[in-house]
Amino acid sequence: MLQPSNVTSLAERRLLHETVVDQLRDLIVQGELAPETKLNERVLAERLGTSRTPLREAIKFLASEGLVELLPNRGAVVAPLKPEKMQEVFVVLGALEALAGDLACRNAADADIADIRALHYHMLAHHARGELAQYFRYNQQIHQRIIDCAGNATLAQAWRAMNAHVKRARYLANLSGERWDKAVKEHEEMIEALTRRDGAKLQALLRDHLANKLVMVMEALQARKTEAAR
Amino acid sequence: MLQPSNVTSLAERRLLHETVVDQLRDLIVQGELAPETKLNERVLAERLGTSRTPLREAIKFLASEGLVELLPNRGAVVAPLKPEKMQEVFVVLGALEALAGDLACRNAADADIADIRALHYHMLAHHARGELAQYFRYNQQIHQRIIDCAGNATLAQAWRAMNAHVKRARYLANLSGERWDKAVKEHEEMIEALTRRDGAKLQALLRDHLANKLVMVMEALQARKTEAAR
DNA sequence: ATTCGATATTTTGCATACAAAAATCATTTG
DNA sequence: CAAATGATTTTTGTATGCAAAATATCGAAT
């Protein structure tokens, strides 16, 4: 007889360290912990309901992802959100997404493409209603699904790490109507290329899409900077 | 008055945790700790001359790089060296190196290219003498330098993480004379393209070069597998 | 008032302690 | 003799302790 109650036994067992990693990553990506915030171990450990040891392990883990910076004998800070870093991240992310797009065109099942198309229509709906937060959610899901369709877990992991940095910048990108429309149009073309399984085209579209995204993020960062200077 | 003795103060101060990360990474990459070896904390800490705390932090750090796997409540093991994983890594590495090659052709200083060319000749010399270990050393240095010339620290870090996996497989790749000659020839063309600053060409060459490297690694893995099966 | 310096406090980095889980081993039982 | 069971040991995961480094505080001197 099968053991239906047992299927989750291994997956469920989460280490405190991992939940701390996820919580802390969320805090950073959501901007709850602003860039360059000092991570006080005692305070943070209390806030997350653990002791310093698992928290320190989590900090080391996130340091490897580049979300926090370690300062010898001075603890750790949330990684600064520098324009130069953003440029670098977008260049790498462009290469990874382009690769993923190409692979997805070869490997995706028809059902996967249908799913992505469905997500796309959801996104269109939220765009039409001007619902930015939900638009972003579906947008992220679409990109995530394209990566997953590439069928390369190593690529997916590298992408996630890079994308975390982009997500962090997202909350300060106030999409102007014009830019938003353009982004949607680009998505339209991407879905088309994916449906036609035109890898070369999708690759190019993803590159352009990310390049435009970078421009928006850079403008937002510039705006934040001038705002901070006044 | 200036404080000339102070210039190294910040850089020099290394955390025990970091030296442990480096030591442990080396042990894994060099194959001293074989794939799937269980990492006993007490034993390893003693071997590296520290306590369990910094060791555990190092393990978490390397887990993020994918060199060790965490097993809930069962510690950690050196990441297995699976053919599927290798394929994935090489695909991603191909995209990263191609990108780096393209960027290097734009951004490298003439002096950098001259340096790389010099490394290339060193490598040729060791190839001619059949000195495999030294050949590998210069080979790695050349690839590293190309990445560096791209002028993208984020790219460089992502590359290093991927490359660690490849390095790990290297020690079991018994270069046959024929394959070795071919690899050298490919390097010859790469240097040429870089000198001409032909980014598109270098990109393509790097892709092919890595694809061939993958074939060699896969054969070696296959050989090891059949050997283990007897 | 500002800067410097000594002292007190906090915080980090590492080691150790302790409880819970896993692994091992011996014993028993079918 | 193999499998199962239970006790024992080992190992992991987390908390805590302690020394060293960094930071803050306060007062004195220019």
Short mmCIF file of C-alpha atoms (C1' of nucleotides) in Angstrom, two decimals, chain B residues 13 38-42 52 56 73, chain D residues 10-16 21-22:
data_model
loop_
_atom_site.label_atom_id
_atom_site.label_comp_id
_atom_site.label_asym_id
_atom_site.label_seq_id
_atom_site.Cartn_x
_atom_site.Cartn_y
_atom_site.Cartn_z
CA ARG B 13 42.22 41.64 8.30
CA LYS B 38 30.25 13.39 4.43
CA LEU B 39 31.55 16.50 6.16
CA ASN B 40 31.98 15.54 9.80
CA GLU B 41 32.06 18.82 11.65
CA ARG B 42 34.14 17.71 14.60
CA ARG B 52 32.68 24.03 14.67
CA ARG B 56 29.58 25.61 9.89
CA ASN B 73 19.62 17.06 10.47
"C1'" DT D 10 27.80 9.86 17.84
"C1'" DT D 11 26.55 13.88 15.40
"C1'" DT D 12 24.00 17.64 14.44
"C1'" DG D 13 21.43 22.06 15.50
"C1'" DT D 14 20.89 25.75 18.50
"C1'" DA D 15 21.91 28.52 22.50
"C1'" DT D 16 25.00 30.61 25.46
"C1'" DA D 21 37.53 44.58 18.77
"C1'" DA D 22 34.73 48.46 17.77
#
